[in-house]
XYZ file of C-alpha atoms in Angstrom:
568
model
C 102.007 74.942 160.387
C 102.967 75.872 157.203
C 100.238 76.192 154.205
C 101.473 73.283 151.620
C 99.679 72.985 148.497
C 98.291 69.317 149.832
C 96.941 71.070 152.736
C 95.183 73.951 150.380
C 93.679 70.972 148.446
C 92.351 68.901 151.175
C 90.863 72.367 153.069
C 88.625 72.743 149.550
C 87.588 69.392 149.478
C 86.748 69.588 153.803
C 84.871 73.216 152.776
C 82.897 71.426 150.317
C 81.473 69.068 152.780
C 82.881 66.096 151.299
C 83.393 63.438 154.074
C 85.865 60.879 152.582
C 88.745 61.105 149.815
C 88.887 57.373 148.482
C 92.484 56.090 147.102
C 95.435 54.056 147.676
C 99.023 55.294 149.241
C 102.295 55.452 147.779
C 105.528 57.883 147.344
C 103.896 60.258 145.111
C 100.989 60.923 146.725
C 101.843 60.281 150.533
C 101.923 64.271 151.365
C 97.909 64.678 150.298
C 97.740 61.439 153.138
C 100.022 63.185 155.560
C 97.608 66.515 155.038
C 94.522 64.690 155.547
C 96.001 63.984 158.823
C 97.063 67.467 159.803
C 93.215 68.218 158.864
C 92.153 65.691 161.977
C 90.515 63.419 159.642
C 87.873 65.825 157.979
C 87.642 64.153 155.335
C 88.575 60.657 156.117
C 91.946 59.028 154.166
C 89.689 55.904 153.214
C 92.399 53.536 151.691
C 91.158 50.930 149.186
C 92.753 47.663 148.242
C 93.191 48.787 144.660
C 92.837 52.185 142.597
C 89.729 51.024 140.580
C 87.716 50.272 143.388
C 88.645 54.009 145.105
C 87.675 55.859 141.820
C 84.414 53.145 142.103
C 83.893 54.561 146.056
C 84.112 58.456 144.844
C 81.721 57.394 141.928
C 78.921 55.798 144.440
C 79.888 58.220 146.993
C 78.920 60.906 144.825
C 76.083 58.943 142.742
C 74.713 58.827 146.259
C 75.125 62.243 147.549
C 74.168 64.361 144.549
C 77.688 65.732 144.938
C 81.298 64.908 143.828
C 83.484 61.960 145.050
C 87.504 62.490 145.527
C 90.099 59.591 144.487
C 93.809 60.013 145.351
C 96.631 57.810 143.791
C 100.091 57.848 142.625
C 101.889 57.861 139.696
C 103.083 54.960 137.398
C 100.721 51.926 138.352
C 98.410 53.689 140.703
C 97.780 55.884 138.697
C 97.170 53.699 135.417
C 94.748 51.961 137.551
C 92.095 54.681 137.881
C 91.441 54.413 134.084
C 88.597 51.975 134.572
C 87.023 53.939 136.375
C 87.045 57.186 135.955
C 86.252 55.925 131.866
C 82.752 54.870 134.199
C 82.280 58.279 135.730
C 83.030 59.783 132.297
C 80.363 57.931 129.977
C 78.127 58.014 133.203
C 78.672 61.728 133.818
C 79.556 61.846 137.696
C 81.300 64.120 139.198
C 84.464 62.972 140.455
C 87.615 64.555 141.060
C 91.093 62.606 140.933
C 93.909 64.082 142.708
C 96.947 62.069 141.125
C 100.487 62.179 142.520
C 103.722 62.369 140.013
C 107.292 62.596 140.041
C 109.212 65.768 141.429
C 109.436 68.037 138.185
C 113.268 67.834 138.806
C 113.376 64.188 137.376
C 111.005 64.555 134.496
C 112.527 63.230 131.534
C 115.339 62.254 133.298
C 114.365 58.591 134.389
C 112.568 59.134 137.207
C 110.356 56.037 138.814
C 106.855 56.280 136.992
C 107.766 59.076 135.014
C 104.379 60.060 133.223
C 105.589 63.497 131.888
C 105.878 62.907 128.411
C 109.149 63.901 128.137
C 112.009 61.130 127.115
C 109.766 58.947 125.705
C 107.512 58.160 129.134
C 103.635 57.775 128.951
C 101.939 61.002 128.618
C 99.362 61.168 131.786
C 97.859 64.562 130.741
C 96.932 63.366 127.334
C 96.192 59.829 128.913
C 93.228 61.267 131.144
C 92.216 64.307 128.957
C 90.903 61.457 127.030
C 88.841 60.139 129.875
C 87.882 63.405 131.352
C 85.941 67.094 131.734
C 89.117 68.518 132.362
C 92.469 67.815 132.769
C 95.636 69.692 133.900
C 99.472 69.449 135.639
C 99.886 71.621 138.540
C 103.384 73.480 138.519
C 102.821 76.415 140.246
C 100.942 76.704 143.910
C 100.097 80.150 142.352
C 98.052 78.592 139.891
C 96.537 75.907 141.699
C 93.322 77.647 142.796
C 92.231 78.731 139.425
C 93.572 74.952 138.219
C 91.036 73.512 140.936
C 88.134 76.170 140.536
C 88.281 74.845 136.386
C 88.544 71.123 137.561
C 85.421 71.364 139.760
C 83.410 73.120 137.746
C 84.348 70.812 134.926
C 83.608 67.241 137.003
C 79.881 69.590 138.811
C 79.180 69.708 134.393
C 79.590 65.670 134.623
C 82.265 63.819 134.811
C 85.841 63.283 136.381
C 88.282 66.031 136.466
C 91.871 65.542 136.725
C 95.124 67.045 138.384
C 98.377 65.906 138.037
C 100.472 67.047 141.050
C 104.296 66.290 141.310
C 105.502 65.642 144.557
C 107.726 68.460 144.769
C 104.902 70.666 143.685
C 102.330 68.947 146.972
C 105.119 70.516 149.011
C 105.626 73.593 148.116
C 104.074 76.731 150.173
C 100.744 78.749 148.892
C 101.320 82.441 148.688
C 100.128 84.428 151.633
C 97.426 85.750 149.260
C 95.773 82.373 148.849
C 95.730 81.843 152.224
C 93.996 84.884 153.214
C 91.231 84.517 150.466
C 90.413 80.642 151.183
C 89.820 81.683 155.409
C 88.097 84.913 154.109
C 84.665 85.845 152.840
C 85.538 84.511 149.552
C 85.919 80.338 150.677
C 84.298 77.738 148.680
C 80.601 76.802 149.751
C 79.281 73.531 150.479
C 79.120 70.391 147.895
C 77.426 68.658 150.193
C 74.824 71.231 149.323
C 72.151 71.407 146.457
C 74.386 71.866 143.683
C 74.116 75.239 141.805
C 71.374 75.454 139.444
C 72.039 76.545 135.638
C 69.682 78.901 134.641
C 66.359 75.966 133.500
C 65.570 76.025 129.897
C 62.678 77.099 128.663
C 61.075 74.441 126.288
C 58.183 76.143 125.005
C 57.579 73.401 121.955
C 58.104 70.539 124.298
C 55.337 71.611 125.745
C 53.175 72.729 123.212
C 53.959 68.902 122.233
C 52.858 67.597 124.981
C 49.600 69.503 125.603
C 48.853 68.571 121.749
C 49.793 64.682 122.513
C 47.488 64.944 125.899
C 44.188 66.042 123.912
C 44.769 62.626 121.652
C 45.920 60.185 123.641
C 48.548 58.887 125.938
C 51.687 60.509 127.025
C 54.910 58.013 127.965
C 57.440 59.123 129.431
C 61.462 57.299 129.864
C 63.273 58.640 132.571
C 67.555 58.094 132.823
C 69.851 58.501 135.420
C 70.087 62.252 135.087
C 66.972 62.891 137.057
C 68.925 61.463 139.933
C 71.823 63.544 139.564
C 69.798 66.449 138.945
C 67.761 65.434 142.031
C 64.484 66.037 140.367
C 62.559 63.041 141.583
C 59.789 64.677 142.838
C 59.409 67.169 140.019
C 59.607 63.867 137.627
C 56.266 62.379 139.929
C 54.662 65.476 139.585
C 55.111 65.441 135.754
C 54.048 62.414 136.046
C 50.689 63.226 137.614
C 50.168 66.303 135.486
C 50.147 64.392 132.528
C 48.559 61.212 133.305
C 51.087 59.183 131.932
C 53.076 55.985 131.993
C 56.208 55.909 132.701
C 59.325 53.730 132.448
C 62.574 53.912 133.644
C 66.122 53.562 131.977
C 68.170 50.045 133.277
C 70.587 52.124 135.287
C 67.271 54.820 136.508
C 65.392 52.326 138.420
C 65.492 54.957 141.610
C 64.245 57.791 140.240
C 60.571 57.081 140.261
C 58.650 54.798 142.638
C 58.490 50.967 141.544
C 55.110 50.837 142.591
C 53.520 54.429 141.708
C 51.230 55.137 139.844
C 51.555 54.399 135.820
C 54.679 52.723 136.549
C 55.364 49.960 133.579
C 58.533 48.750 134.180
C 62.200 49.116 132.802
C 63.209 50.013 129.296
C 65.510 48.171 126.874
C 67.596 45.095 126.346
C 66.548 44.510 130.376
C 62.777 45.410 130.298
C 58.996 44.697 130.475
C 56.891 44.204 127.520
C 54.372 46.816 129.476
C 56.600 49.394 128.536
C 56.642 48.427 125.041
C 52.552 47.978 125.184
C 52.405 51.040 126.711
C 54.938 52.680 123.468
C 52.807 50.871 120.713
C 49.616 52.576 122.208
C 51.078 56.081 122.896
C 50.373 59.761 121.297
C 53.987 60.600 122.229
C 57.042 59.432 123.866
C 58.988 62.266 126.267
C 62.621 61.028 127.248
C 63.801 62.765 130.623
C 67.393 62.762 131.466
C 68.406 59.772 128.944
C 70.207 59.569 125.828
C 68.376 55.944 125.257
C 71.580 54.067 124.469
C 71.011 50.486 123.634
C 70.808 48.807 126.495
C 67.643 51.247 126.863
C 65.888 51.379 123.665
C 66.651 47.656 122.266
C 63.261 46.088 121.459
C 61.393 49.771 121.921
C 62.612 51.043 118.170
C 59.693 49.895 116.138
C 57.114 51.427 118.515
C 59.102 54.643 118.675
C 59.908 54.982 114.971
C 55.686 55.356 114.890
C 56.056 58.113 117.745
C 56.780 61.845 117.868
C 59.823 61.515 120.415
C 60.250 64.177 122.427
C 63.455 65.186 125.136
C 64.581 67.317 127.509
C 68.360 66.561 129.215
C 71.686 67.220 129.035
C 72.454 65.905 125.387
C 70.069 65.523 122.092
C 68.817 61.680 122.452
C 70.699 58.706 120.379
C 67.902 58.752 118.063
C 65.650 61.785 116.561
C 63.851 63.910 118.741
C 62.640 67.248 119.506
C 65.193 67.904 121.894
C 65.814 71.230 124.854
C 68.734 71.332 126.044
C 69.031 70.911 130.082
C 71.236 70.816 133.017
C 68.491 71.180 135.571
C 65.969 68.566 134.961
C 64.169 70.075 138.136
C 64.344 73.424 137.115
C 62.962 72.745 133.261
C 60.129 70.172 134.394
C 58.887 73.435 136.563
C 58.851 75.320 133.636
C 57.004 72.412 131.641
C 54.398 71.696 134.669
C 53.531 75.541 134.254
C 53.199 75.530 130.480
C 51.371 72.236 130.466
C 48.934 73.072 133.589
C 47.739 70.980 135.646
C 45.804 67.475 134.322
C 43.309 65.144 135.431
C 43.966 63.397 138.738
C 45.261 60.245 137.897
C 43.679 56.668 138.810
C 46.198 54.797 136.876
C 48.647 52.723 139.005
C 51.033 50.519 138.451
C 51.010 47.326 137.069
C 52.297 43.352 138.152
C 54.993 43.474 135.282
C 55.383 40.629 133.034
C 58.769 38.665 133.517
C 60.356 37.808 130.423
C 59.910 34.016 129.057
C 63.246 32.489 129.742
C 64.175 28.786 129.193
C 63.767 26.404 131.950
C 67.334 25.399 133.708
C 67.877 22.459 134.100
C 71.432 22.254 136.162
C 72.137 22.853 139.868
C 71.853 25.181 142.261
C 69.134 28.183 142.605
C 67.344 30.083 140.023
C 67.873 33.482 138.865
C 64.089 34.894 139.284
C 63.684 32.892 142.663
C 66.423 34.227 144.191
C 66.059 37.960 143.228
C 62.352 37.827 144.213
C 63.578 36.500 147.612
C 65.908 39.285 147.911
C 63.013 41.833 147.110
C 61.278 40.494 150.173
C 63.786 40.194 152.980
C 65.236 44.042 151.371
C 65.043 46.503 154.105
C 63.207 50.050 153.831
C 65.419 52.037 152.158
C 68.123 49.768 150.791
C 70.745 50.816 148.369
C 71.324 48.291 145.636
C 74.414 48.168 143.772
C 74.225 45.457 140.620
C 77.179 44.665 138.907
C 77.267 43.525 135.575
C 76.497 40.115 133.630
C 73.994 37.766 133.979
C 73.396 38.669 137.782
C 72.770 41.858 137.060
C 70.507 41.700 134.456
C 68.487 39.836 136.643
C 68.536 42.008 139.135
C 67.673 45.075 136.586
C 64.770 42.942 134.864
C 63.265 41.736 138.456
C 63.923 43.659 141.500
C 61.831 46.247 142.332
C 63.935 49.222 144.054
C 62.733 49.456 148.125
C 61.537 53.427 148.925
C 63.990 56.029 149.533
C 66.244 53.178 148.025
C 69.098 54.156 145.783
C 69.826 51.839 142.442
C 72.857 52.027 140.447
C 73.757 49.512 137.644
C 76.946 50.747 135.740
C 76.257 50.573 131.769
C 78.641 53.438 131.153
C 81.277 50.708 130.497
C 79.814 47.581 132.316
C 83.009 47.013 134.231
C 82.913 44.289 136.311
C 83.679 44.480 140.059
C 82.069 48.255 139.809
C 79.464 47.416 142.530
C 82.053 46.367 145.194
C 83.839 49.985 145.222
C 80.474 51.788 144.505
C 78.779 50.182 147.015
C 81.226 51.131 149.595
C 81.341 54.585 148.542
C 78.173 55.096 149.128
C 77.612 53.187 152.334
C 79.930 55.821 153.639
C 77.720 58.613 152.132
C 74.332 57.349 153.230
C 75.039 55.895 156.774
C 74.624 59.181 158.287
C 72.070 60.493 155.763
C 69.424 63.122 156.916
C 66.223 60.238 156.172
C 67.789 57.915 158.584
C 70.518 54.824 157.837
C 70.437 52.939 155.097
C 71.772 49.499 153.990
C 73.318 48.775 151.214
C 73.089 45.735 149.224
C 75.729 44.546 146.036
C 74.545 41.979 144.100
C 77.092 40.573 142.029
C 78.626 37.655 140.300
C 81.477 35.298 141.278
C 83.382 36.599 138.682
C 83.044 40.485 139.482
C 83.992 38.971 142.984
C 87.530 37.334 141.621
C 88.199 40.912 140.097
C 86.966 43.216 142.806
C 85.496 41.477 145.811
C 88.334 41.845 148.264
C 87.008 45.576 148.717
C 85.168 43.445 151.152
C 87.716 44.174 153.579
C 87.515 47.917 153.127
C 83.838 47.680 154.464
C 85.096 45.186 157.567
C 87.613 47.828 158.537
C 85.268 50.792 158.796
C 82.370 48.893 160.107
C 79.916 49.828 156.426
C 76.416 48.389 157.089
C 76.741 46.492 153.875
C 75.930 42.913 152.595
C 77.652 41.397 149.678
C 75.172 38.554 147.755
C 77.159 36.827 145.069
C 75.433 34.518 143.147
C 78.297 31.527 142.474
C 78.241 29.475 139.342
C 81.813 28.525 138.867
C 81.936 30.855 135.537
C 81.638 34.030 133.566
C 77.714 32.932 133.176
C 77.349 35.844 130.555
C 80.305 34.818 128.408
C 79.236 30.987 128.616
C 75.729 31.790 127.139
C 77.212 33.973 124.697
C 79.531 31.042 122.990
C 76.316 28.575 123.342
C 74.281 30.943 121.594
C 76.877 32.407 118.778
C 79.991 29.834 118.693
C 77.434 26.712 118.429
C 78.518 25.592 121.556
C 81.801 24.255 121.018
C 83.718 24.942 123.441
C 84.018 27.077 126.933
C 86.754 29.847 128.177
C 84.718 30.180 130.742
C 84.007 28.059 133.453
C 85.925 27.458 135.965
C 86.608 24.850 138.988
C 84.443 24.925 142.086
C 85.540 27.757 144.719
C 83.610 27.737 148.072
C 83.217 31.886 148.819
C 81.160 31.487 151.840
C 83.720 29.221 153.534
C 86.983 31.137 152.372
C 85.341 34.454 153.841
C 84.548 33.473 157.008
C 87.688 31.830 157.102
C 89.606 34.921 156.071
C 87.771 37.883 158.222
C 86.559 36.049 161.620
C 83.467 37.744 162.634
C 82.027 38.478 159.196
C 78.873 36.770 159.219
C 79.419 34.862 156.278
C 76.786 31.717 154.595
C 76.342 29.534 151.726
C 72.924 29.108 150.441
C 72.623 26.147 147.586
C 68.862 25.020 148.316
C 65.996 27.429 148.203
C 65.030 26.472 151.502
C 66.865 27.919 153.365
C 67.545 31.631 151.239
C 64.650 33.382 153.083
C 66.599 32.455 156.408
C 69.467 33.430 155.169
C 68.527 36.992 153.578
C 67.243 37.836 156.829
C 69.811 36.989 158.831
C 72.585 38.659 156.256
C 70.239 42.064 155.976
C 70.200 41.857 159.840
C 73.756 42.504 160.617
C 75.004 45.316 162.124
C 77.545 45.497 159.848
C 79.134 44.266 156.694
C 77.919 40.668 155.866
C 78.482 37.997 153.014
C 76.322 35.617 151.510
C 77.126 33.242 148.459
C 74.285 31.507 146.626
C 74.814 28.751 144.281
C 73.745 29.060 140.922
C 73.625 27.293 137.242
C 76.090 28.642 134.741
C 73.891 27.541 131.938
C 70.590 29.432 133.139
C 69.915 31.779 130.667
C 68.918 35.126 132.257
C 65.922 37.899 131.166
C 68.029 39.612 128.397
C 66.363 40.165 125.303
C 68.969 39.643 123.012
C 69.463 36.217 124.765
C 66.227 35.607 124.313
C 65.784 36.919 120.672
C 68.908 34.503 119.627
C 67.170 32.116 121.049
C 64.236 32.200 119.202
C 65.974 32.658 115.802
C 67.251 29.493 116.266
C 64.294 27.414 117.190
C 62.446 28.938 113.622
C 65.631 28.399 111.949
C 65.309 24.992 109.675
């Protein structure tokens, strides 16, 4: 057959190893669909029920990989709809690269049907996503397109999305012969599914005459972000771990990338975390950050202790606060070069400790409570779970008390907190990781009833392809977050934000026969129920009942709180 440019593009993304491209049909975009067919289904067309959740699935698939996630969609709508979250992938720096369909270049400015050219008055696409992106660019010419999609990969491998903009006239147009030859030749893309290429590792020489000075005098702690995970430097982070003796805790959205349980473990950091950590701070010689920038939602309640610190970091960007910082886009490669300027240390004996929930007000109204039911969840998880949290008062819960399972996966998205995030995510990477190399895995989204009303009928995208997933919403009739936010700041007055009683449970099983599907509303009967949810082959669904007015383990929460009571 002839050698469109669709075909070209979903060849590269097949040579890469990526198994699915993630997206949602329509005019202007229906050649890349009629290509992945031609290609025998390598990658998988994985249709979604709605562009944010497909740019969601290429985020987890590639959060979950260590590689990059492809999103497809058309223009006008479609295409508008991948804002969300790709805006996630681009604070959270994952690769992820959107293929969007537009009108044939013939009608541009002329009143075509989702014109997004600029021209005539129409929304400007390119200058909508450059905001939003690595890189961003309009293909016109097949004879450009390679170099266009070398850029726009190399551009989302740096962290983040890369776009292209490809009118439908343009999909359908022949490569050149040249192209051809090259991309069958010697010269064809290798593997993302491979270790990504490694930047030359910095060499941060003061870091570690830091650290070797903070050693001799006392106690090295170290915070670890979500970089380590896309670096996939886990095991170098241990090992720095070990070498220094030190405590460590973990950013809100790093909770996988050092063992819940090993040694000198002290919990989570932030507006979500464990007054160990902030123990641990008060008593240190020096604070190393690894792979964060220590936004808010990771340093809240940890500034006084730090301002008394020398705070030292090594990642992709200088830290939020001030900091001897080296610059690195190999967190594996630069904690080699640290473990060999540092030297070995002492074996360690420390290990990790029973973390101290945070003092939260007793609820009073119905259904089950926040702590009980996450702690329930930690013991019916399976080995190796995948846990996707969406945001609110769920997921801080499930930040401040779930403990990730081993060669478990954890992803919370605080790059914008959009709700209905874990639905997509989760399925992305239940496609990734249910043929990875350490065996299956399940995974697990935990997520409120009102992420479900937004997102939740991605639910069918994991019934149609079988995903070993199981979808725990905790119900309480109401954006629970929003609700303690006006008791807390608007005195209580009035609420926006609770709702009339829906019955999940029943309305799922009675849409998709065959999902195991339960209610739990007494704690009882949750054990029962985890087990038998965790236990299916496939995709599952389990709604738990829960009090709107329970106020979860957020420290700001908290902090309000406790103004109050000492105000007269």
């Amino acid at each position: 057959m002839p050698d469109r440019v669709v075909d070209y593009l979903v060849r590269t993304v097949a040579d890469r190893g990526i198994t699915q491209i993630f997206g949602v049909d329509g005019a202007n975009i229906e050649d890349l669909y009629d290509a992945v067919f031609d290609a025998g289904g390598a990658p998988a067309g994985i249709v979604a029920k709605h562009e944010f959740s497909a740019a969601t699935m290429a985020d987890g698939y590639a959060r979950s990989t260590g590689g990059m996630g492809v999103v497809a969609a058309t223009s006008g709508g479609g295409a508008v709809n991948l804002v969300a979250g790709l805006a996630e992938s681009f604070t959270s720096r994952v690769p992820v690269l959107a293929l969007i369909g537009q009108p044939p270049t013939s009608l541009e400015g002329l009143g075509a049907f989702q014109d997004s050219s600029g021209m005539a008055e129409s929304i400007d696409a390119a200058a909508l996503f450059a905001t939003i992106s690595r890189y961003c660019a309009r293909v016109t010419d097949p004879a450009e397109l390679p170099a266009q999609l070398d850029a726009a990969i190399a551009a989302a491998r740096g962290g983040g999305p890369a776009v292209l903009l490809i009118p439908k006239d343009v999909q359908q147009q022949l490569m050149p012969d040249s192209v051809r030859a090259r991309q069958t030749g010697a010269d064809a893309v290798p593997s993302d599914r491979a270790q990504l290429d490694r930047a030359s590792p910095g060499y941060p020489h003061a870091i570690a005459t830091e650290l070797a000075g903070a050693r001799r005098t006392g106690k090295v702690v170290i915070i670890a972000g979500d970089q380590v995970a896309r670096d996939d430097a886990r095991d170098e982070l241990a090992e720095l771990v070990a070498a220094l003796d030190a405590t460590i805790g973990l950013a809100p959205d790093a909770k996988d990338v050092y063992s819940n349980t090993g040694p000198g473990y002290c919990g989570v950091a932030g507006s979500m975390g464990h007054a160990e950590l902030v123990e641990a701070l008060s008593a240190a010689s020096a604070c190393l950050l690894v792979g964060t920038r220590l936004p808010v939602t990771a340093r809240a309640g940890l500034e006084a202790a730090l301002a008394e610190l020398p705070v030292l970091s090594i990642g992709a960007h200088a830290p939020y606060l001030a900091a001897t910082h080296a610059t690195s886009t190999d967190l594996a490669g630069t904690i080699a070069t640290l473990l060999a300027d540092i030297g070995a240390g002492p074996a360690t004996s420390a290990r990790s400790t029973e973390l101290t929930p945070m003092a939260v007000p007793a609820a009073a109204g119905p259904g089950l409570r926040y702590r009980a039911v996450v702690e329930a969840i930690q013991r019916a998880l399976p080995d190796g779970a995948d846990i996707f949290a969406d945001a609110g008062n769920t997921g801080a819960s499930v930040v401040h008390y779930l403990r990730v399972p081993e060669r478990g996966r954890f992803t919370v998205a605080l790059g914008m907190g959009g709700m209905g995030y874990a639905f997509g995510a989760g399925i992305g990477s239940a496609f990734a990781r249910r043929a990875a190399p350490d065996g299956p895995h399940r995974t697990v989204v935990i997520a409120g009833d009102g992420s479900f009303f937004m997102h939740g009928m991605e639910i069918h995208t994991a019934i149609e392809h079988d995903l070993p997933i199981t979808f725990v919403v905790f119900n309480n009739n109401a954006h629970a977050m929003c609700v303690t936010r006006e008791q807390l700041y608007y005195r209580d007055r009035y609420s926006f934000n609770r709702f009339q009683p829906s019955h999940l449970g029943a309305g799922i099983a009675a849409m998709f026969p065959g999902l195991p599907a339960r209610t739990v509303s007494d704690a009882s009967r949750l054990s029962g129920a985890l087990d038998l949810s965790f236990a299916a082959a496939g995709p599952s669904f389990l709604e738990i009942l829960c009090d709107p007015d329970e106020v979860p383990p957020f420290l700001p929460f908290l902090s309000a709180l406790e103004s109050s009571r000492s105000t007269p």
